[in-house]
Amino acid sequence: MRKKIGISFTEAGFQNYWNWFSTAELAEDLELLELSFEKGNTKDIEQCDGFVLTGGIDVTPSISGGAEDYPHRPAAFSPERDEFERQIYEFAKTKRLPLLGVCRGMQYINIMEGGAVFDDIGAPENELHKKGELDKAHEIKVVEGSLLGEITGEDCGIVNSAHHQAVNPDRLGQNLMINAYAVSGKGIVEGLEYKDKTNSGFMIALQWHPERMKEKESNPFSQKIKKQFIQEVRNQFI
């Protein structure tokens, strides 16, 4: 039986995540499964051996005590998606299954662990990070000794950027640590992982979008992270 990677549905570029995993990489032993809050297929969560929490609209601010009105607020939130992805995260965490969080996914992991995000990072930072017609690009610094550094083999690099919210470093969630931050501006948090990994499954969370970055096939901040995530899924219950 093939192992399954569950990808949470997003209204923003879902196909990019799906296409990121090539047929050759999935081979004969892995397959993708769409987990959709719109379809409400919560029972399919239990079939999965690893998960991707995708990007998209802001998490409902009341969950973390954020402001109801702020710059670049979406026209509507999606509490149904918030609840659906909470179930994904809790299942992955309880079963110690591999988890990759992207953009909103990273921010929501921090929120679900009791942390918070900046409602809006402000005009100067939005010039560096918020998507226009194309993703922004900027340099990040990887924290020495982090799992992210071990996976990529890099201490810095260039990633893409398309967000107006960010993890508040003064309100990190329980057992989370920063593994990367932006070099320019105010040093936006660019990555998270579990601080104590001894009783936790594999988890890497990224503020950038590895599924659609330029040269994703060769950039270690896309390709090596995906490769490690796939390997972690394959290693489940061997």
PDB file of C-alpha atoms in Angstrom:
ATOM      1  CA  MET A   1       0.000   0.000   0.000  1.00  0.00           C
ATOM      2  CA  ARG A   2       1.295   3.430  -0.901  1.00  0.00           C
ATOM      3  CA  LYS A   3       2.021   5.949   1.817  1.00  0.00           C
ATOM      4  CA  LYS A   4       0.103   9.192   1.500  1.00  0.00           C
ATOM      5  CA  ILE A   5       1.164  12.832   1.727  1.00  0.00           C
ATOM      6  CA  GLY A   6      -1.823  14.962   2.647  1.00  0.00           C
ATOM      7  CA  ILE A   7      -1.795  18.482   1.216  1.00  0.00           C
ATOM      8  CA  SER A   8      -4.262  20.934   2.743  1.00  0.00           C
ATOM      9  CA  PHE A   9      -6.375  22.702   0.157  1.00  0.00           C
ATOM     10  CA  THR A  10      -5.819  26.407  -0.383  1.00  0.00           C
ATOM     11  CA  GLU A  11      -7.562  28.886  -2.628  1.00  0.00           C
ATOM     12  CA  ALA A  12      -4.138  30.361  -3.447  1.00  0.00           C
ATOM     13  CA  GLY A  13      -2.129  28.282  -5.901  1.00  0.00           C
ATOM     14  CA  PHE A  14      -2.978  24.791  -4.639  1.00  0.00           C
ATOM     15  CA  GLN A  15      -1.779  23.189  -7.875  1.00  0.00           C
ATOM     16  CA  ASN A  16       1.729  24.529  -7.250  1.00  0.00           C
ATOM     17  CA  TYR A  17       2.032  22.358  -4.152  1.00  0.00           C
ATOM     18  CA  TRP A  18       0.669  19.332  -5.976  1.00  0.00           C
ATOM     19  CA  ASN A  19       3.047  19.780  -8.916  1.00  0.00           C
ATOM     20  CA  TRP A  20       6.036  20.321  -6.614  1.00  0.00           C
ATOM     21  CA  PHE A  21       6.109  16.577  -5.934  1.00  0.00           C
ATOM     22  CA  SER A  22       7.184  14.948  -9.177  1.00  0.00           C
ATOM     23  CA  THR A  23       6.137  11.496 -10.349  1.00  0.00           C
ATOM     24  CA  ALA A  24       9.753  10.363 -10.111  1.00  0.00           C
ATOM     25  CA  GLU A  25      10.036  11.537  -6.497  1.00  0.00           C
ATOM     26  CA  LEU A  26       6.803   9.830  -5.478  1.00  0.00           C
ATOM     27  CA  ALA A  27       7.833   6.671  -7.321  1.00  0.00           C
ATOM     28  CA  GLU A  28       5.725   3.569  -6.658  1.00  0.00           C
ATOM     29  CA  ASP A  29       5.416   3.918  -2.899  1.00  0.00           C
ATOM     30  CA  LEU A  30       4.025   7.415  -2.318  1.00  0.00           C
ATOM     31  CA  GLU A  31       0.929   9.294  -3.449  1.00  0.00           C
ATOM     32  CA  LEU A  32      -0.662  12.671  -2.798  1.00  0.00           C
ATOM     33  CA  LEU A  33      -4.017  13.194  -1.132  1.00  0.00           C
ATOM     34  CA  GLU A  34      -5.934  16.471  -1.163  1.00  0.00           C
ATOM     35  CA  LEU A  35      -7.273  17.346   2.277  1.00  0.00           C
ATOM     36  CA  SER A  36     -10.021  19.869   1.689  1.00  0.00           C
ATOM     37  CA  PHE A  37     -11.961  21.884   4.213  1.00  0.00           C
ATOM     38  CA  GLU A  38     -14.458  22.499   1.423  1.00  0.00           C
ATOM     39  CA  LYS A  39     -15.039  18.762   0.975  1.00  0.00           C
ATOM     40  CA  GLY A  40     -14.779  18.156   4.698  1.00  0.00           C
ATOM     41  CA  ASN A  41     -12.854  14.897   4.220  1.00  0.00           C
ATOM     42  CA  THR A  42     -11.595  14.772   7.797  1.00  0.00           C
ATOM     43  CA  LYS A  43     -11.526  10.967   7.806  1.00  0.00           C
ATOM     44  CA  ASP A  44      -8.862  11.060   5.099  1.00  0.00           C
ATOM     45  CA  ILE A  45      -6.505  12.752   7.553  1.00  0.00           C
ATOM     46  CA  GLU A  46      -6.045   9.429   9.322  1.00  0.00           C
ATOM     47  CA  GLN A  47      -4.909   7.789   6.063  1.00  0.00           C
ATOM     48  CA  CYS A  48      -1.904  10.089   5.716  1.00  0.00           C
ATOM     49  CA  ASP A  49       1.719   9.504   6.666  1.00  0.00           C
ATOM     50  CA  GLY A  50       2.828  13.135   6.294  1.00  0.00           C
ATOM     51  CA  PHE A  51       1.301  16.550   5.729  1.00  0.00           C
ATOM     52  CA  VAL A  52       1.811  19.913   4.044  1.00  0.00           C
ATOM     53  CA  LEU A  53       0.013  22.902   5.563  1.00  0.00           C
ATOM     54  CA  THR A  54      -0.215  25.389   2.714  1.00  0.00           C
ATOM     55  CA  GLY A  55      -0.311  29.166   2.363  1.00  0.00           C
ATOM     56  CA  GLY A  56      -3.356  31.344   1.823  1.00  0.00           C
ATOM     57  CA  ILE A  57      -5.552  33.893   3.582  1.00  0.00           C
ATOM     58  CA  ASP A  58      -4.842  35.096   7.101  1.00  0.00           C
ATOM     59  CA  VAL A  59      -5.824  32.905  10.028  1.00  0.00           C
ATOM     60  CA  THR A  60      -8.941  34.198  11.798  1.00  0.00           C
ATOM     61  CA  PRO A  61      -7.458  36.799  14.200  1.00  0.00           C
ATOM     62  CA  SER A  62      -9.709  35.982  17.144  1.00  0.00           C
ATOM     63  CA  ILE A  63      -7.935  32.616  17.498  1.00  0.00           C
ATOM     64  CA  SER A  64      -4.783  34.336  18.718  1.00  0.00           C
ATOM     65  CA  GLY A  65      -6.258  37.574  20.040  1.00  0.00           C
ATOM     66  CA  GLY A  66      -5.344  39.649  16.997  1.00  0.00           C
ATOM     67  CA  ALA A  67      -7.054  42.809  15.791  1.00  0.00           C
ATOM     68  CA  GLU A  68     -10.252  42.423  13.788  1.00  0.00           C
ATOM     69  CA  ASP A  69      -9.304  45.244  11.415  1.00  0.00           C
ATOM     70  CA  TYR A  70      -5.823  45.941  10.100  1.00  0.00           C
ATOM     71  CA  PRO A  71      -3.987  46.800   6.847  1.00  0.00           C
ATOM     72  CA  HIS A  72      -4.346  44.228   4.057  1.00  0.00           C
ATOM     73  CA  ARG A  73      -7.021  42.331   5.963  1.00  0.00           C
ATOM     74  CA  PRO A  74      -8.808  39.826   3.691  1.00  0.00           C
ATOM     75  CA  ALA A  75     -12.422  40.492   2.794  1.00  0.00           C
ATOM     76  CA  ALA A  76     -13.397  37.345   4.683  1.00  0.00           C
ATOM     77  CA  PHE A  77     -11.685  34.781   6.873  1.00  0.00           C
ATOM     78  CA  SER A  78     -12.161  31.009   6.753  1.00  0.00           C
ATOM     79  CA  PRO A  79     -12.894  29.587  10.201  1.00  0.00           C
ATOM     80  CA  GLU A  80     -13.817  26.292   8.511  1.00  0.00           C
ATOM     81  CA  ARG A  81     -10.309  26.028   7.106  1.00  0.00           C
ATOM     82  CA  ASP A  82      -8.782  27.034  10.435  1.00  0.00           C
ATOM     83  CA  GLU A  83     -10.643  24.226  12.214  1.00  0.00           C
ATOM     84  CA  PHE A  84      -9.878  21.670   9.492  1.00  0.00           C
ATOM     85  CA  GLU A  85      -6.163  22.427   9.573  1.00  0.00           C
ATOM     86  CA  ARG A  86      -6.162  22.372  13.363  1.00  0.00           C
ATOM     87  CA  GLN A  87      -7.298  18.763  13.123  1.00  0.00           C
ATOM     88  CA  ILE A  88      -4.508  18.012  10.652  1.00  0.00           C
ATOM     89  CA  TYR A  89      -1.902  19.556  12.923  1.00  0.00           C
ATOM     90  CA  GLU A  90      -3.114  17.826  16.070  1.00  0.00           C
ATOM     91  CA  PHE A  91      -3.194  14.450  14.304  1.00  0.00           C
ATOM     92  CA  ALA A  92       0.311  14.933  12.890  1.00  0.00           C
ATOM     93  CA  LYS A  93       1.676  16.047  16.237  1.00  0.00           C
ATOM     94  CA  THR A  94       0.020  13.251  18.213  1.00  0.00           C
ATOM     95  CA  LYS A  95       1.159  10.568  15.758  1.00  0.00           C
ATOM     96  CA  ARG A  96       4.593  12.205  15.292  1.00  0.00           C
ATOM     97  CA  LEU A  97       4.135  12.326  11.532  1.00  0.00           C
ATOM     98  CA  PRO A  98       6.252  14.524   9.234  1.00  0.00           C
ATOM     99  CA  LEU A  99       4.853  18.004   8.748  1.00  0.00           C
ATOM    100  CA  LEU A 100       5.848  20.856   6.434  1.00  0.00           C
ATOM    101  CA  GLY A 101       4.285  24.282   7.014  1.00  0.00           C
ATOM    102  CA  VAL A 102       4.413  26.951   4.307  1.00  0.00           C
ATOM    103  CA  CYS A 103       3.716  30.682   4.823  1.00  0.00           C
ATOM    104  CA  ARG A 104       0.266  30.723   6.457  1.00  0.00           C
ATOM    105  CA  GLY A 105       1.031  27.136   7.491  1.00  0.00           C
ATOM    106  CA  MET A 106       4.033  28.286   9.518  1.00  0.00           C
ATOM    107  CA  GLN A 107       2.129  31.156  11.081  1.00  0.00           C
ATOM    108  CA  TYR A 108      -0.745  28.871  12.027  1.00  0.00           C
ATOM    109  CA  ILE A 109       1.588  26.324  13.628  1.00  0.00           C
ATOM    110  CA  ASN A 110       2.905  29.110  15.836  1.00  0.00           C
ATOM    111  CA  ILE A 111      -0.645  30.181  16.689  1.00  0.00           C
ATOM    112  CA  MET A 112      -1.780  26.630  17.455  1.00  0.00           C
ATOM    113  CA  GLU A 113       1.160  26.299  19.834  1.00  0.00           C
ATOM    114  CA  GLY A 114      -0.005  29.385  21.730  1.00  0.00           C
ATOM    115  CA  GLY A 115       2.014  32.027  19.863  1.00  0.00           C
ATOM    116  CA  ALA A 116       0.925  35.005  17.795  1.00  0.00           C
ATOM    117  CA  VAL A 117       1.622  36.845  14.564  1.00  0.00           C
ATOM    118  CA  PHE A 118       1.934  40.487  13.647  1.00  0.00           C
ATOM    119  CA  ASP A 119      -1.410  41.529  12.123  1.00  0.00           C
ATOM    120  CA  ASP A 120       0.562  43.412   9.484  1.00  0.00           C
ATOM    121  CA  ILE A 121       4.306  43.872   9.281  1.00  0.00           C
ATOM    122  CA  GLY A 122       4.009  47.533   8.190  1.00  0.00           C
ATOM    123  CA  ALA A 123       4.717  49.465   5.030  1.00  0.00           C
ATOM    124  CA  PRO A 124       8.549  49.300   5.013  1.00  0.00           C
ATOM    125  CA  GLU A 125       8.559  45.517   5.574  1.00  0.00           C
ATOM    126  CA  ASN A 126       5.768  45.014   3.048  1.00  0.00           C
ATOM    127  CA  GLU A 127       8.032  46.569   0.433  1.00  0.00           C
ATOM    128  CA  LEU A 128      10.453  43.703   1.130  1.00  0.00           C
ATOM    129  CA  HIS A 129       8.029  40.836   1.702  1.00  0.00           C
ATOM    130  CA  LYS A 130       4.493  41.387   0.403  1.00  0.00           C
ATOM    131  CA  LYS A 131       3.745  39.961  -3.011  1.00  0.00           C
ATOM    132  CA  GLY A 132       3.117  42.346  -5.886  1.00  0.00           C
ATOM    133  CA  GLU A 133       2.725  41.002  -9.396  1.00  0.00           C
ATOM    134  CA  LEU A 134       5.598  38.647  -8.596  1.00  0.00           C
ATOM    135  CA  ASP A 135       7.000  37.176  -5.387  1.00  0.00           C
ATOM    136  CA  LYS A 136       9.663  39.264  -3.698  1.00  0.00           C
ATOM    137  CA  ALA A 137      13.149  37.772  -3.197  1.00  0.00           C
ATOM    138  CA  HIS A 138      15.509  38.366  -0.298  1.00  0.00           C
ATOM    139  CA  GLU A 139      18.322  36.843   1.716  1.00  0.00           C
ATOM    140  CA  ILE A 140      17.863  34.778   4.856  1.00  0.00           C
ATOM    141  CA  LYS A 141      20.261  33.770   7.597  1.00  0.00           C
ATOM    142  CA  VAL A 142      20.015  30.228   8.949  1.00  0.00           C
ATOM    143  CA  VAL A 143      20.439  29.696  12.685  1.00  0.00           C
ATOM    144  CA  GLU A 144      23.538  27.666  13.496  1.00  0.00           C
ATOM    145  CA  GLY A 145      22.801  24.193  14.811  1.00  0.00           C
ATOM    146  CA  SER A 146      19.237  24.143  13.515  1.00  0.00           C
ATOM    147  CA  LEU A 147      17.594  21.257  11.696  1.00  0.00           C
ATOM    148  CA  LEU A 148      17.075  23.586   8.736  1.00  0.00           C
ATOM    149  CA  GLY A 149      20.818  24.173   8.558  1.00  0.00           C
ATOM    150  CA  GLU A 150      21.493  20.453   8.780  1.00  0.00           C
ATOM    151  CA  ILE A 151      19.066  19.705   5.950  1.00  0.00           C
ATOM    152  CA  THR A 152      20.146  22.451   3.552  1.00  0.00           C
ATOM    153  CA  GLY A 153      23.837  22.507   4.402  1.00  0.00           C
ATOM    154  CA  GLU A 154      23.653  26.294   4.133  1.00  0.00           C
ATOM    155  CA  ASP A 155      24.036  29.185   6.560  1.00  0.00           C
ATOM    156  CA  CYS A 156      22.363  31.717   4.247  1.00  0.00           C
ATOM    157  CA  GLY A 157      20.522  31.868   0.954  1.00  0.00           C
ATOM    158  CA  ILE A 158      17.927  33.564  -1.241  1.00  0.00           C
ATOM    159  CA  VAL A 159      14.228  32.745  -0.897  1.00  0.00           C
ATOM    160  CA  ASN A 160      10.972  34.155  -2.244  1.00  0.00           C
ATOM    161  CA  SER A 161       8.429  36.093  -0.239  1.00  0.00           C
ATOM    162  CA  ALA A 162       4.685  36.811  -0.474  1.00  0.00           C
ATOM    163  CA  HIS A 163       3.185  37.746   2.875  1.00  0.00           C
ATOM    164  CA  HIS A 164       2.083  40.695   4.996  1.00  0.00           C
ATOM    165  CA  GLN A 165       1.923  38.897   8.340  1.00  0.00           C
ATOM    166  CA  ALA A 166       4.754  37.249  10.236  1.00  0.00           C
ATOM    167  CA  VAL A 167       5.471  35.299  13.399  1.00  0.00           C
ATOM    168  CA  ASN A 168       5.969  37.546  16.407  1.00  0.00           C
ATOM    169  CA  PRO A 169       9.349  36.446  17.838  1.00  0.00           C
ATOM    170  CA  ASP A 170       8.328  37.706  21.270  1.00  0.00           C
ATOM    171  CA  ARG A 171       5.354  35.338  21.182  1.00  0.00           C
ATOM    172  CA  LEU A 172       6.719  32.041  19.957  1.00  0.00           C
ATOM    173  CA  GLY A 173       4.564  28.992  20.477  1.00  0.00           C
ATOM    174  CA  GLN A 174       5.410  26.252  22.929  1.00  0.00           C
ATOM    175  CA  ASN A 175       8.503  24.191  22.061  1.00  0.00           C
ATOM    176  CA  LEU A 176       9.206  26.210  18.905  1.00  0.00           C
ATOM    177  CA  MET A 177      12.486  27.805  17.875  1.00  0.00           C
ATOM    178  CA  ILE A 178      13.434  30.142  15.056  1.00  0.00           C
ATOM    179  CA  ASN A 179      15.674  28.491  12.473  1.00  0.00           C
ATOM    180  CA  ALA A 180      15.969  31.363   9.967  1.00  0.00           C
ATOM    181  CA  TYR A 181      15.324  35.074   9.720  1.00  0.00           C
ATOM    182  CA  ALA A 182      15.446  37.740   7.017  1.00  0.00           C
ATOM    183  CA  VAL A 183      18.720  39.624   6.720  1.00  0.00           C
ATOM    184  CA  SER A 184      17.149  42.891   5.553  1.00  0.00           C
ATOM    185  CA  GLY A 185      14.657  45.091   7.351  1.00  0.00           C
ATOM    186  CA  LYS A 186      13.644  44.116  10.881  1.00  0.00           C
ATOM    187  CA  GLY A 187      14.707  40.513  10.539  1.00  0.00           C
ATOM    188  CA  ILE A 188      11.352  38.853   9.905  1.00  0.00           C
ATOM    189  CA  VAL A 189      11.114  35.263  11.198  1.00  0.00           C
ATOM    190  CA  GLU A 190      11.581  32.996   8.164  1.00  0.00           C
ATOM    191  CA  GLY A 191      11.463  29.508   9.654  1.00  0.00           C
ATOM    192  CA  LEU A 192      10.445  27.468  12.688  1.00  0.00           C
ATOM    193  CA  GLU A 193      11.073  23.970  13.992  1.00  0.00           C
ATOM    194  CA  TYR A 194      10.561  22.137  17.253  1.00  0.00           C
ATOM    195  CA  LYS A 195      13.032  23.120  19.941  1.00  0.00           C
ATOM    196  CA  ASP A 196      12.991  19.774  21.756  1.00  0.00           C
ATOM    197  CA  LYS A 197      12.881  17.149  19.033  1.00  0.00           C
ATOM    198  CA  THR A 198      13.290  14.066  21.222  1.00  0.00           C
ATOM    199  CA  ASN A 199       9.565  13.335  21.546  1.00  0.00           C
ATOM    200  CA  SER A 200       8.384  15.085  18.383  1.00  0.00           C
ATOM    201  CA  GLY A 201       7.924  14.158  14.760  1.00  0.00           C
ATOM    202  CA  PHE A 202       9.762  15.866  11.921  1.00  0.00           C
ATOM    203  CA  MET A 203       8.529  19.433  11.457  1.00  0.00           C
ATOM    204  CA  ILE A 204       9.900  22.261   9.370  1.00  0.00           C
ATOM    205  CA  ALA A 205       7.932  25.474   8.816  1.00  0.00           C
ATOM    206  CA  LEU A 206       8.890  28.093   6.228  1.00  0.00           C
ATOM    207  CA  GLN A 207       7.737  31.636   5.614  1.00  0.00           C
ATOM    208  CA  TRP A 208       8.741  31.411   1.948  1.00  0.00           C
ATOM    209  CA  HIS A 209       7.109  29.360  -0.822  1.00  0.00           C
ATOM    210  CA  PRO A 210       9.431  26.493  -1.839  1.00  0.00           C
ATOM    211  CA  GLU A 211       6.776  25.071  -4.162  1.00  0.00           C
ATOM    212  CA  ARG A 212       6.982  28.043  -6.528  1.00  0.00           C
ATOM    213  CA  MET A 213      10.357  29.684  -5.996  1.00  0.00           C
ATOM    214  CA  LYS A 214      12.614  30.286  -8.978  1.00  0.00           C
ATOM    215  CA  GLU A 215      15.098  27.464  -9.586  1.00  0.00           C
ATOM    216  CA  LYS A 216      13.251  25.321  -7.053  1.00  0.00           C
ATOM    217  CA  GLU A 217      14.807  22.207  -8.574  1.00  0.00           C
ATOM    218  CA  SER A 218      18.281  23.386  -7.517  1.00  0.00           C
ATOM    219  CA  ASN A 219      17.738  25.817  -4.636  1.00  0.00           C
ATOM    220  CA  PRO A 220      18.492  23.908  -1.402  1.00  0.00           C
ATOM    221  CA  PHE A 221      15.790  25.903   0.392  1.00  0.00           C
ATOM    222  CA  SER A 222      13.284  24.111  -1.801  1.00  0.00           C
ATOM    223  CA  GLN A 223      14.750  20.910  -3.173  1.00  0.00           C
ATOM    224  CA  LYS A 224      16.674  19.660  -0.130  1.00  0.00           C
ATOM    225  CA  ILE A 225      13.793  20.426   2.210  1.00  0.00           C
ATOM    226  CA  LYS A 226      11.368  18.530  -0.025  1.00  0.00           C
ATOM    227  CA  LYS A 227      13.791  15.620  -0.349  1.00  0.00           C
ATOM    228  CA  GLN A 228      14.163  15.338   3.422  1.00  0.00           C
ATOM    229  CA  PHE A 229      10.420  15.608   3.973  1.00  0.00           C
ATOM    230  CA  ILE A 230       9.779  12.813   1.459  1.00  0.00           C
ATOM    231  CA  GLN A 231      12.402  10.649   3.140  1.00  0.00           C
ATOM    232  CA  GLU A 232      10.816  11.239   6.535  1.00  0.00           C
ATOM    233  CA  VAL A 233       7.464  10.096   5.137  1.00  0.00           C
ATOM    234  CA  ARG A 234       9.070   6.983   3.677  1.00  0.00           C
ATOM    235  CA  ASN A 235      10.704   6.243   7.029  1.00  0.00           C
ATOM    236  CA  GLN A 236       7.391   6.065   8.874  1.00  0.00           C
ATOM    237  CA  PHE A 237       6.907   2.720  10.622  1.00  0.00           C
ATOM    238  CA  ILE A 238       9.791   1.006   8.865  1.00  0.00           C
TER     239      ILE A 238
END
